[in-house]
CSV table of C-alpha atoms and ligand atoms in Angstrom, one decimal:
chain,number,residue,atom,x,y,z
A,799,MET,CA,20.7,-48.6,-38.5
A,800,SER,CA,21.4,-46.2,-35.7
A,801,ASP,CA,19.4,-43.1,-36.7
A,802,LEU,CA,15.9,-43.0,-35.4
A,803,ALA,CA,14.4,-41.1,-38.3
A,804,GLU,CA,15.9,-43.7,-40.7
A,805,LEU,CA,14.5,-46.5,-38.5
A,806,ARG,CA,11.1,-45.0,-38.5
A,807,ARG,CA,11.1,-44.7,-42.3
A,808,LYS,CA,12.1,-48.4,-42.6
A,809,ALA,CA,9.7,-49.6,-40.0
A,810,ALA,CA,6.8,-47.9,-41.9
A,811,GLY,CA,7.2,-50.5,-44.6
A,812,CYS,CA,7.6,-53.5,-42.3
A,813,THR,CA,5.8,-56.7,-43.4
A,814,ALA,CA,7.6,-59.1,-41.0
A,815,CYS,CA,4.3,-60.4,-39.7
A,816,GLU,CA,0.8,-60.3,-41.0
A,817,LEU,CA,-0.4,-57.5,-38.7
A,818,TYR,CA,0.6,-54.8,-41.2
A,819,ALA,CA,-2.2,-55.9,-43.5
A,820,ASP,CA,-5.1,-54.8,-41.3
A,821,ALA,CA,-3.5,-52.0,-39.3
A,822,THR,CA,-3.6,-48.4,-40.6
A,823,GLN,CA,0.1,-47.8,-40.1
A,824,THR,CA,3.3,-48.7,-38.2
A,825,VAL,CA,3.3,-46.8,-34.9
A,826,PHE,CA,6.9,-46.2,-34.1
A,827,GLY,CA,8.3,-44.8,-30.9
A,828,ALA,CA,8.2,-41.1,-30.0
A,829,GLY,CA,10.3,-38.8,-27.9
A,830,PRO,CA,13.7,-37.2,-27.7
A,831,PRO,CA,16.4,-39.1,-29.5
A,832,GLY,CA,18.8,-39.0,-26.6
A,833,ALA,CA,16.2,-39.7,-23.8
A,834,SER,CA,17.7,-41.2,-20.7
A,835,THR,CA,14.5,-43.3,-20.1
A,836,VAL,CA,12.6,-45.5,-22.6
A,837,LEU,CA,9.1,-46.6,-21.7
A,838,VAL,CA,8.0,-49.8,-23.5
A,839,GLY,CA,4.3,-50.7,-23.9
A,840,GLU,CA,2.7,-53.6,-25.7
A,841,GLN,CA,1.3,-52.4,-29.0
A,842,PRO,CA,-0.7,-49.4,-30.3
A,843,GLY,CA,-4.4,-49.3,-29.6
A,844,ASP,CA,-7.2,-48.2,-31.8
A,845,ARG,CA,-6.4,-44.4,-31.4
A,846,GLU,CA,-2.7,-44.9,-31.7
A,847,ASP,CA,-3.2,-46.9,-34.9
A,848,ILE,CA,-5.1,-44.0,-36.4
A,849,ALA,CA,-2.9,-41.2,-35.0
A,850,GLY,CA,0.4,-43.0,-35.7
A,851,GLU,CA,1.7,-42.1,-32.2
A,852,PRO,CA,2.1,-44.3,-29.2
A,853,PHE,CA,0.0,-43.8,-26.1
A,854,VAL,CA,-2.3,-41.1,-27.3
A,855,GLY,CA,-5.6,-42.9,-26.4
A,856,PRO,CA,-7.2,-43.7,-23.0
A,857,ALA,CA,-4.2,-45.7,-21.8
A,858,GLY,CA,-2.0,-42.8,-22.8
A,859,ARG,CA,-4.1,-40.4,-20.7
A,860,VAL,CA,-3.6,-42.7,-17.7
A,861,LEU,CA,0.1,-42.9,-18.4
A,862,ASP,CA,0.3,-39.0,-18.7
A,863,ARG,CA,-1.4,-38.6,-15.3
A,864,ALA,CA,0.9,-41.2,-13.7
A,865,LEU,CA,4.0,-39.6,-15.1
A,866,GLU,CA,2.9,-36.2,-13.9
A,867,ARG,CA,2.2,-37.5,-10.4
A,868,ALA,CA,5.6,-39.2,-10.4
A,869,GLY,CA,7.3,-35.9,-11.5
A,870,VAL,CA,8.5,-37.3,-14.8
A,871,ALA,CA,7.9,-35.1,-17.9
A,872,ARG,CA,6.6,-37.1,-20.8
A,873,THR,CA,8.5,-34.9,-23.1
A,874,ASP,CA,11.8,-36.1,-21.5
A,875,VAL,CA,11.1,-39.8,-22.1
A,876,TYR,CA,11.0,-41.9,-25.3
A,877,VAL,CA,7.8,-44.0,-25.5
A,878,THR,CA,7.5,-47.0,-27.7
A,879,ASN,CA,5.9,-50.5,-28.0
A,880,VAL,CA,7.2,-54.0,-28.4
A,881,VAL,CA,4.8,-54.6,-31.3
A,882,LYS,CA,4.3,-51.7,-33.8
A,883,HIS,CA,1.1,-52.7,-35.5
A,884,PHE,CA,-2.4,-52.8,-33.9
A,885,ARG,CA,-3.7,-56.3,-33.5
A,886,PHE,CA,-7.5,-56.4,-33.3
A,887,ARG,CA,-10.7,-58.3,-34.1
A,888,ARG,CA,-13.8,-56.7,-35.5
A,889,GLU,CA,-17.0,-57.0,-33.5
A,890,ASP,CA,-20.5,-56.0,-34.6
A,891,ARG,CA,-22.0,-53.1,-32.9
A,892,HIS,CA,-25.6,-53.4,-31.6
A,893,GLY,CA,-28.3,-52.3,-34.1
A,894,GLY,CA,-26.2,-53.0,-37.2
A,895,LYS,CA,-24.2,-49.8,-36.7
A,896,GLY,CA,-21.0,-51.3,-38.3
A,897,THR,CA,-18.2,-52.8,-36.4
A,898,ILE,CA,-15.7,-51.8,-33.7
A,899,ARG,CA,-12.1,-52.9,-33.4
A,900,ILE,CA,-11.3,-54.8,-30.2
A,901,HIS,CA,-7.7,-55.1,-29.0
A,902,ARG,CA,-6.1,-58.6,-29.2
A,903,THR,CA,-3.0,-59.4,-27.3
A,904,PRO,CA,-0.1,-59.9,-29.7
A,905,GLY,CA,1.2,-63.5,-30.0
A,906,VAL,CA,4.8,-64.6,-29.5
A,907,GLU,CA,5.2,-64.7,-33.2
A,908,HIS,CA,4.3,-61.0,-33.5
A,909,VAL,CA,6.7,-60.1,-30.6
A,910,ARG,CA,9.4,-62.1,-32.2
A,911,ALA,CA,8.9,-60.5,-35.6
A,912,CYS,CA,8.9,-57.0,-34.2
A,913,LEU,CA,11.6,-57.2,-31.6
A,914,PRO,CA,14.5,-56.2,-34.0
A,915,TRP,CA,12.8,-52.7,-34.2
A,916,LEU,CA,12.8,-52.3,-30.4
A,917,HIS,CA,16.4,-53.5,-30.2
A,918,ALA,CA,17.4,-51.0,-32.9
A,919,GLU,CA,15.4,-48.2,-31.2
A,920,LEU,CA,17.2,-48.9,-27.9
A,921,ALA,CA,20.6,-48.9,-29.7
A,922,ALA,CA,19.7,-45.5,-31.3
A,923,VAL,CA,18.3,-43.8,-28.2
A,924,GLY,CA,20.9,-45.2,-25.9
A,925,PRO,CA,18.9,-44.8,-22.6
A,926,GLN,CA,20.2,-45.3,-19.1
A,927,LEU,CA,16.9,-46.9,-17.8
A,928,LEU,CA,14.0,-48.9,-19.2
A,929,VAL,CA,10.5,-49.1,-17.9
A,930,THR,CA,8.2,-51.9,-19.2
A,931,LEU,CA,4.5,-51.3,-19.1
A,932,GLY,CA,2.6,-54.6,-18.7
A,933,ALA,CA,3.5,-58.3,-19.1
A,934,THR,CA,4.0,-58.4,-22.9
A,935,ALA,CA,6.8,-55.8,-22.8
A,936,ALA,CA,8.4,-57.3,-19.7
A,937,LYS,CA,8.4,-60.8,-21.2
A,938,ALA,CA,9.7,-59.6,-24.5
A,939,LEU,CA,12.8,-58.2,-22.8
A,940,LEU,CA,13.2,-60.5,-19.7
A,941,GLY,CA,12.0,-63.8,-21.1
A,942,MET,CA,8.7,-65.7,-21.2
A,943,SER,CA,9.0,-67.1,-17.7
A,944,PHE,CA,9.0,-63.5,-16.2
A,945,ARG,CA,6.1,-62.9,-13.8
A,946,LEU,CA,5.0,-59.3,-13.3
A,947,THR,CA,3.0,-60.3,-10.2
A,948,GLN,CA,6.3,-61.5,-8.6
A,949,HIS,CA,8.7,-58.7,-9.8
A,950,ARG,CA,6.6,-55.6,-10.2
A,951,GLY,CA,8.2,-52.6,-8.7
A,952,GLU,CA,11.7,-54.1,-8.5
A,953,VAL,CA,14.8,-52.7,-10.2
A,954,LEU,CA,15.8,-55.5,-12.6
A,955,ALA,CA,18.3,-55.5,-15.5
A,956,TYR,CA,18.2,-55.8,-19.2
A,957,ALA,CA,21.5,-55.7,-21.2
A,958,GLU,CA,23.2,-54.1,-18.3
A,959,LEU,CA,20.6,-51.4,-18.1
A,960,PRO,CA,18.4,-51.0,-15.0
A,961,LEU,CA,14.8,-51.9,-15.8
A,962,VAL,CA,11.6,-51.3,-13.8
A,963,ALA,CA,8.7,-53.6,-14.7
A,964,THR,CA,5.3,-52.1,-13.9
A,965,ILE,CA,1.7,-52.6,-14.8
A,966,HIS,CA,0.2,-51.5,-18.1
A,967,PRO,CA,-1.8,-48.2,-17.8
A,968,SER,CA,-4.8,-50.0,-19.4
A,969,ALA,CA,-4.8,-52.5,-16.6
A,970,VAL,CA,-5.8,-49.5,-14.3
A,971,LEU,CA,-8.8,-48.8,-16.7
A,972,ARG,CA,-9.8,-52.5,-16.9
A,973,GLY,CA,-9.3,-53.2,-13.2
A,974,PRO,CA,-12.2,-53.7,-10.7
A,975,LYS,CA,-13.6,-50.2,-9.8
A,976,ASP,CA,-12.6,-50.6,-6.2
A,977,ARG,CA,-9.0,-51.4,-7.1
A,978,GLN,CA,-8.4,-48.8,-9.8
A,979,ALA,CA,-7.1,-46.0,-7.5
A,980,GLU,CA,-4.8,-48.5,-5.8
A,981,MET,CA,-3.5,-49.8,-9.2
A,982,PHE,CA,-2.9,-46.2,-10.3
A,983,ASP,CA,-0.9,-45.5,-7.2
A,984,GLU,CA,1.2,-48.7,-7.9
A,985,LEU,CA,1.9,-47.4,-11.4
A,986,VAL,CA,2.9,-44.0,-10.0
A,987,ALA,CA,5.1,-45.6,-7.3
A,988,ASP,CA,7.0,-47.7,-9.9
A,989,LEU,CA,7.5,-44.6,-12.1
A,990,GLU,CA,8.8,-42.8,-9.0
A,991,LEU,CA,11.2,-45.7,-8.4
A,992,ALA,CA,12.4,-45.4,-12.0
A,993,GLY,CA,13.0,-41.6,-11.4
A,994,ARG,CA,14.9,-42.3,-8.2
A,995,THR,CA,17.0,-45.0,-10.0
A,996,LEU,CA,17.9,-42.6,-12.8
A,997,SER,CA,18.8,-39.9,-10.3
A,998,GLY,CA,21.0,-42.4,-8.5
A,999,LEU,CA,22.8,-42.9,-11.8
A,1000,GLY,CA,23.5,-39.2,-11.8
A,1001,ARG,CA,20.9,-38.1,-14.4
A,1002,GLY,CA,17.3,-37.0,-13.9
A,1003,GLY,CA,14.5,-36.8,-16.5
B,804,URA,N1,-1.3,-49.6,-25.2
B,804,URA,C1,0.1,-49.8,-25.5
B,804,URA,O1,0.7,-50.7,-25.0
B,804,URA,N2,0.7,-48.9,-26.3
B,804,URA,C2,0.0,-47.9,-26.9
B,804,URA,O2,0.7,-47.1,-27.6
B,804,URA,C3,-1.3,-47.7,-26.5
B,804,URA,C4,-1.9,-48.5,-25.7
């Protein structure tokens, strides 16, 4: 299973955990097949679940701004998630206006069930550098004892590839108002570090 299009087709029918039952669709990774950098998020959100594309909602807009500030073209990177179905709970809206879907962090069982797809994507894309966005992605690749607060912004390693672990773009949106600009700058600084690391390997983009 080395071809991305083939993987995408197979992942569309994945029933390895129960999340497929309530989600609209599998949200597979997107980007150039031979990208030198792969960004790994947690799981699709509400918008991504509907669109079928990763990082196209509010967190995606933060990511796009941060990539732009860091001088990295989104079209040059492959963007994916550890878990490929949206996990959510329904909550009543005020005034009986139906329900909204609220994000739930995926459990270890969902990460475990979905990881083979990420491993296969990484094998197919063959990147030179990985960037994890948030704790779920970092722990999925670096182990459950990994602490983002201790190792954010460092160049780590996964399967002999350099890996930069940074915060999730949605953490910027959820952060205290007086910290959001600083958190955004941290995200940009980590993406810049990723860019420099890649340049040091002899390949930009
Ligand atoms: N958050 C993620 O981790 N991934 C997405 O695709 C969207 C929001």
